[in-house]
Amino acid sequence: MKDKLDLKFTGGKVRSGSSSSRRRCVKVWFVRLSSSILLWTGLIQLMAIGELWHPHLPTCFDRSHHHFATSSSSAAFSSSNASSSIVGGVAQFSIHGEKAASSPPALLPLRVYKNNGYLTVSCNGGLNQMRAAICDMVTIARFLNLTLVVPELDKTSFWADPSDFGDIFNVKHFINSLRDEVHIVKSLPKKLHRKLRSTSFSMPPVSWSNEKYYLKQILPLFHKYKVIHFNKTDSRLANNGLPLELQMLRCRVNYQALRFTPHIEALGRKLVSMLRESGFFVVLHLRYEMDMLAFSGCTNGCSEAETAELTRMRYAYPWWKEKEIDSEQKRLEGLCPLTPEETALVLKALGFEKDTLIYIASGEIYGGERRLASLRAAYPKIVRKEMLLSPDELKPFLNHSTQMAALDYLVAIESDVFVPSYDGNMAKLVEGHRRYLGFRKTAQLDRRELVELIDMHRNNTLTWDEFLDAVRRVHRQRIGQPTKRKVIAERPKEEDYFYANPEECLGSSSMTEAVYGGDDDLRVFNT
């Protein structure tokens, strides 16, 4: 054994024969490595040459949207009592509160395209304002062949909610469900992070812009900077005049890709199940909250001290541009949310019985129980999520108003009737989602007509029966039926909002008779 060892080692050094063998091994390894590098380099070059045969600028979508168009149309015309299952992506539960049984969806094929840059965005506003913005940003990224970084959510608004995107929406589902259209990443690559320290570029796109604006003015900026940050995202795409493919993608993002987190969906299912135990229920979005009253300058029914408090708040937010506001004039123009007292009169006139179960979807009502007294007297069966869920269930949501709003959203799209007292962002997006789920009944209240009728009834110009007839007549064609969006090309803010009526995704408007039966009964909303 000693002799054999001496043949291999002398003084701990490798002998020349063994050294030569090692060198041969290294040469073989080096040749193999060099060959692999050459092969991969050649493959990459071939792929690059292949790209020359395809345009890098955005064109019409190269993927068929037939699968989405079919699913959205069938969902729109399904019965309002059918399980919503995964239709719409957000409500993964039936209206009876039972979780829809479904196998995990197959992973969509990854879309391969020449990346023109990275888009980062900071959404502004509340849950539903940000929700619509996210849909627009995905659509813009798809049209310009960009990589989208998961959006940042507003943490500086009135609610000061610290929630991130992943605290509200299912990030994995969001990325995977759109991978055949746009590449979405959780963060920028590290090398770009370092580069952005000296070359960052941030801007707000022009509001209500069409695809030509993004193609001609925004895409060249990506060629220059590679990464652009949009610091405002609300209403950055036009309501009308966009290619059908873009409108359909906005719907796909909104109703399929933006699914809430499992925890939020689970509590949403529980709330709906508890309400369904009583049968018919109405969701009232009572937008009589401090921020809305301060922003709009609407102080009808408020004390002098409350009016002063709301005025101070309005001046405290510099981005609220309107400061001096005539509250009464605004009310007469229909620009104020209905008060709880006015809402009680309207609900009675629309035919809701005293024993109707009403779920109030909102934050804290300004004035508290004092302002709710007349509404509660008219409808004793008023509930809120805080009354239905235990403190332990709600504890994770405390100081997270956006997550609270997500619970209300889930209940609102599943209710028998949805009644918003103001046409804000939640009212609009819930209305559009309910249209998508089968034109479920939504009260599109004409506040300008209503406040005039209410005042006439209060000063005895109209009897109760006359008031009732007038209210029902005004709203007979305002219950969420299929209808065309109003287009005012030169005044996009006054157009009907795309997300309130995404008609391109809903199919023919000839379903009016089939959905509502053409009934002339004045009891418009009750079953």
PDB file of C-alpha atoms in Angstrom, residues 261-405:
ATOM      1  CA  THR A 261     -57.401  37.934  -1.805  1.00  0.00           C
ATOM      2  CA  PRO A 262     -58.731  34.592  -0.479  1.00  0.00           C
ATOM      3  CA  HIS A 263     -59.299  36.104   2.978  1.00  0.00           C
ATOM      4  CA  ILE A 264     -61.413  38.969   1.618  1.00  0.00           C
ATOM      5  CA  GLU A 265     -63.366  36.617  -0.644  1.00  0.00           C
ATOM      6  CA  ALA A 266     -64.020  34.217   2.236  1.00  0.00           C
ATOM      7  CA  LEU A 267     -65.562  36.978   4.379  1.00  0.00           C
ATOM      8  CA  GLY A 268     -67.509  38.202   1.348  1.00  0.00           C
ATOM      9  CA  ARG A 269     -68.973  34.725   0.908  1.00  0.00           C
ATOM     10  CA  LYS A 270     -69.919  34.636   4.577  1.00  0.00           C
ATOM     11  CA  LEU A 271     -71.661  38.022   4.448  1.00  0.00           C
ATOM     12  CA  VAL A 272     -73.661  37.070   1.362  1.00  0.00           C
ATOM     13  CA  SER A 273     -74.598  33.725   2.909  1.00  0.00           C
ATOM     14  CA  MET A 274     -75.855  35.392   6.098  1.00  0.00           C
ATOM     15  CA  LEU A 275     -77.917  37.915   4.139  1.00  0.00           C
ATOM     16  CA  ARG A 276     -79.319  35.201   1.844  1.00  0.00           C
ATOM     17  CA  GLU A 277     -80.709  33.362   4.857  1.00  0.00           C
ATOM     18  CA  SER A 278     -83.317  36.132   5.066  1.00  0.00           C
ATOM     19  CA  GLY A 279     -84.099  35.914   1.342  1.00  0.00           C
ATOM     20  CA  PHE A 280     -84.405  39.167  -0.614  1.00  0.00           C
ATOM     21  CA  PHE A 281     -81.908  41.894   0.357  1.00  0.00           C
ATOM     22  CA  VAL A 282     -80.904  45.326  -0.900  1.00  0.00           C
ATOM     23  CA  VAL A 283     -77.480  46.965  -0.747  1.00  0.00           C
ATOM     24  CA  LEU A 284     -77.664  50.693  -0.101  1.00  0.00           C
ATOM     25  CA  HIS A 285     -74.450  52.558  -0.832  1.00  0.00           C
ATOM     26  CA  LEU A 286     -75.144  55.493   1.454  1.00  0.00           C
ATOM     27  CA  ARG A 287     -72.387  57.892   0.428  1.00  0.00           C
ATOM     28  CA  TYR A 288     -73.096  60.260   3.317  1.00  0.00           C
ATOM     29  CA  GLU A 289     -69.558  60.180   4.648  1.00  0.00           C
ATOM     30  CA  MET A 290     -67.344  62.993   5.868  1.00  0.00           C
ATOM     31  CA  ASP A 291     -64.920  63.007   2.932  1.00  0.00           C
ATOM     32  CA  MET A 292     -67.690  63.118   0.323  1.00  0.00           C
ATOM     33  CA  LEU A 293     -69.581  65.914   2.067  1.00  0.00           C
ATOM     34  CA  ALA A 294     -66.418  67.973   2.514  1.00  0.00           C
ATOM     35  CA  PHE A 295     -65.289  67.398  -1.073  1.00  0.00           C
ATOM     36  CA  SER A 296     -68.675  68.201  -2.626  1.00  0.00           C
ATOM     37  CA  GLY A 297     -69.542  71.007  -0.202  1.00  0.00           C
ATOM     38  CA  CYS A 298     -72.933  69.431   0.462  1.00  0.00           C
ATOM     39  CA  THR A 299     -74.155  70.328   3.953  1.00  0.00           C
ATOM     40  CA  ASN A 300     -77.925  69.884   3.705  1.00  0.00           C
ATOM     41  CA  GLY A 301     -79.206  68.894   7.149  1.00  0.00           C
ATOM     42  CA  CYS A 302     -75.894  69.594   8.889  1.00  0.00           C
ATOM     43  CA  SER A 303     -75.522  71.857  11.910  1.00  0.00           C
ATOM     44  CA  GLU A 304     -73.448  75.060  11.777  1.00  0.00           C
ATOM     45  CA  ALA A 305     -70.617  73.322  13.632  1.00  0.00           C
ATOM     46  CA  GLU A 306     -70.671  70.397  11.183  1.00  0.00           C
ATOM     47  CA  THR A 307     -70.736  72.765   8.198  1.00  0.00           C
ATOM     48  CA  ALA A 308     -67.701  74.590   9.566  1.00  0.00           C
ATOM     49  CA  GLU A 309     -65.869  71.299  10.157  1.00  0.00           C
ATOM     50  CA  LEU A 310     -66.542  70.131   6.596  1.00  0.00           C
ATOM     51  CA  THR A 311     -65.373  73.467   5.194  1.00  0.00           C
ATOM     52  CA  ARG A 312     -62.116  73.286   7.159  1.00  0.00           C
ATOM     53  CA  MET A 313     -61.495  69.821   5.811  1.00  0.00           C
ATOM     54  CA  ARG A 314     -62.087  70.978   2.240  1.00  0.00           C
ATOM     55  CA  TYR A 315     -59.427  73.666   2.611  1.00  0.00           C
ATOM     56  CA  ALA A 316     -57.026  71.214   4.235  1.00  0.00           C
ATOM     57  CA  TYR A 317     -56.678  69.202   1.014  1.00  0.00           C
ATOM     58  CA  PRO A 318     -54.964  71.413  -1.597  1.00  0.00           C
ATOM     59  CA  TRP A 319     -55.743  69.009  -4.474  1.00  0.00           C
ATOM     60  CA  TRP A 320     -59.479  69.567  -3.875  1.00  0.00           C
ATOM     61  CA  LYS A 321     -59.680  72.542  -6.221  1.00  0.00           C
ATOM     62  CA  GLU A 322     -63.213  73.778  -5.446  1.00  0.00           C
ATOM     63  CA  LYS A 323     -63.268  75.671  -2.134  1.00  0.00           C
ATOM     64  CA  GLU A 324     -66.177  78.163  -2.036  1.00  0.00           C
ATOM     65  CA  ILE A 325     -69.306  76.101  -2.631  1.00  0.00           C
ATOM     66  CA  ASP A 326     -73.001  76.969  -2.567  1.00  0.00           C
ATOM     67  CA  SER A 327     -74.419  73.814  -0.989  1.00  0.00           C
ATOM     68  CA  GLU A 328     -78.065  74.493  -1.833  1.00  0.00           C
ATOM     69  CA  GLN A 329     -77.289  75.262  -5.468  1.00  0.00           C
ATOM     70  CA  LYS A 330     -75.256  72.081  -5.766  1.00  0.00           C
ATOM     71  CA  ARG A 331     -78.119  70.092  -4.313  1.00  0.00           C
ATOM     72  CA  LEU A 332     -80.630  71.538  -6.781  1.00  0.00           C
ATOM     73  CA  GLU A 333     -78.284  70.603  -9.628  1.00  0.00           C
ATOM     74  CA  GLY A 334     -78.277  66.987  -8.423  1.00  0.00           C
ATOM     75  CA  LEU A 335     -74.595  67.084  -7.458  1.00  0.00           C
ATOM     76  CA  CYS A 336     -75.006  66.110  -3.790  1.00  0.00           C
ATOM     77  CA  PRO A 337     -75.441  62.642  -2.319  1.00  0.00           C
ATOM     78  CA  LEU A 338     -78.938  62.071  -0.967  1.00  0.00           C
ATOM     79  CA  THR A 339     -79.200  62.505   2.791  1.00  0.00           C
ATOM     80  CA  PRO A 340     -80.384  59.546   4.899  1.00  0.00           C
ATOM     81  CA  GLU A 341     -83.762  61.310   5.309  1.00  0.00           C
ATOM     82  CA  GLU A 342     -84.127  61.817   1.545  1.00  0.00           C
ATOM     83  CA  THR A 343     -83.036  58.248   0.899  1.00  0.00           C
ATOM     84  CA  ALA A 344     -85.793  56.889   3.152  1.00  0.00           C
ATOM     85  CA  LEU A 345     -88.443  58.779   1.129  1.00  0.00           C
ATOM     86  CA  VAL A 346     -87.028  57.549  -2.182  1.00  0.00           C
ATOM     87  CA  LEU A 347     -86.886  53.914  -1.075  1.00  0.00           C
ATOM     88  CA  LYS A 348     -90.519  54.067   0.035  1.00  0.00           C
ATOM     89  CA  ALA A 349     -91.562  55.621  -3.266  1.00  0.00           C
ATOM     90  CA  LEU A 350     -89.729  52.949  -5.250  1.00  0.00           C
ATOM     91  CA  GLY A 351     -91.786  50.275  -3.545  1.00  0.00           C
ATOM     92  CA  PHE A 352     -89.537  48.773  -0.888  1.00  0.00           C
ATOM     93  CA  GLU A 353     -91.573  47.461   2.024  1.00  0.00           C
ATOM     94  CA  LYS A 354     -90.820  48.322   5.644  1.00  0.00           C
ATOM     95  CA  ASP A 355     -89.494  44.813   6.351  1.00  0.00           C
ATOM     96  CA  THR A 356     -86.938  44.907   3.501  1.00  0.00           C
ATOM     97  CA  LEU A 357     -83.481  43.793   4.624  1.00  0.00           C
ATOM     98  CA  ILE A 358     -81.055  46.605   3.786  1.00  0.00           C
ATOM     99  CA  TYR A 359     -77.283  46.245   3.967  1.00  0.00           C
ATOM    100  CA  ILE A 360     -75.527  49.616   4.187  1.00  0.00           C
ATOM    101  CA  ALA A 361     -72.273  49.594   2.240  1.00  0.00           C
ATOM    102  CA  SER A 362     -70.262  52.589   3.323  1.00  0.00           C
ATOM    103  CA  GLY A 363     -67.824  53.950   5.849  1.00  0.00           C
ATOM    104  CA  GLU A 364     -68.919  55.850   8.938  1.00  0.00           C
ATOM    105  CA  ILE A 365     -72.055  57.934   8.292  1.00  0.00           C
ATOM    106  CA  TYR A 366     -71.465  61.605   9.104  1.00  0.00           C
ATOM    107  CA  GLY A 367     -73.575  62.473  12.125  1.00  0.00           C
ATOM    108  CA  GLY A 368     -73.769  58.834  13.222  1.00  0.00           C
ATOM    109  CA  GLU A 369     -77.004  57.310  14.489  1.00  0.00           C
ATOM    110  CA  ARG A 370     -78.621  60.748  14.745  1.00  0.00           C
ATOM    111  CA  ARG A 371     -78.608  61.068  10.959  1.00  0.00           C
ATOM    112  CA  LEU A 372     -79.614  57.437  10.475  1.00  0.00           C
ATOM    113  CA  ALA A 373     -82.639  57.683  12.771  1.00  0.00           C
ATOM    114  CA  SER A 374     -85.261  58.474  10.109  1.00  0.00           C
ATOM    115  CA  LEU A 375     -83.901  55.822   7.730  1.00  0.00           C
ATOM    116  CA  ARG A 376     -83.829  53.224  10.494  1.00  0.00           C
ATOM    117  CA  ALA A 377     -87.388  54.143  11.518  1.00  0.00           C
ATOM    118  CA  ALA A 378     -88.548  53.553   7.949  1.00  0.00           C
ATOM    119  CA  TYR A 379     -86.511  50.339   7.568  1.00  0.00           C
ATOM    120  CA  PRO A 380     -85.761  48.659  10.907  1.00  0.00           C
ATOM    121  CA  LYS A 381     -83.930  45.746   9.255  1.00  0.00           C
ATOM    122  CA  ILE A 382     -80.789  47.749   8.493  1.00  0.00           C
ATOM    123  CA  VAL A 383     -77.482  45.924   8.901  1.00  0.00           C
ATOM    124  CA  ARG A 384     -73.799  46.623   8.302  1.00  0.00           C
ATOM    125  CA  LYS A 385     -70.791  44.333   8.109  1.00  0.00           C
ATOM    126  CA  GLU A 386     -69.845  45.437  11.622  1.00  0.00           C
ATOM    127  CA  MET A 387     -73.156  43.952  12.845  1.00  0.00           C
ATOM    128  CA  LEU A 388     -72.778  40.650  10.983  1.00  0.00           C
ATOM    129  CA  LEU A 389     -69.119  39.824  11.533  1.00  0.00           C
ATOM    130  CA  SER A 390     -67.380  39.267  14.859  1.00  0.00           C
ATOM    131  CA  PRO A 391     -64.719  41.652  16.191  1.00  0.00           C
ATOM    132  CA  ASP A 392     -62.085  38.971  15.617  1.00  0.00           C
ATOM    133  CA  GLU A 393     -63.115  38.629  11.961  1.00  0.00           C
ATOM    134  CA  LEU A 394     -62.963  42.374  11.424  1.00  0.00           C
ATOM    135  CA  LYS A 395     -59.772  42.972  13.398  1.00  0.00           C
ATOM    136  CA  PRO A 396     -57.417  42.485  10.385  1.00  0.00           C
ATOM    137  CA  PHE A 397     -59.443  45.094   8.485  1.00  0.00           C
ATOM    138  CA  LEU A 398     -59.311  47.846  11.076  1.00  0.00           C
ATOM    139  CA  ASN A 399     -57.618  50.987   9.721  1.00  0.00           C
ATOM    140  CA  HIS A 400     -57.744  49.431   6.248  1.00  0.00           C
ATOM    141  CA  SER A 401     -60.724  51.168   4.704  1.00  0.00           C
ATOM    142  CA  THR A 402     -59.859  49.964   1.211  1.00  0.00           C
ATOM    143  CA  GLN A 403     -60.095  46.343   2.324  1.00  0.00           C
ATOM    144  CA  MET A 404     -63.374  47.171   4.091  1.00  0.00           C
ATOM    145  CA  ALA A 405     -64.640  48.629   0.813  1.00  0.00           C
TER     146      ALA A 405
END
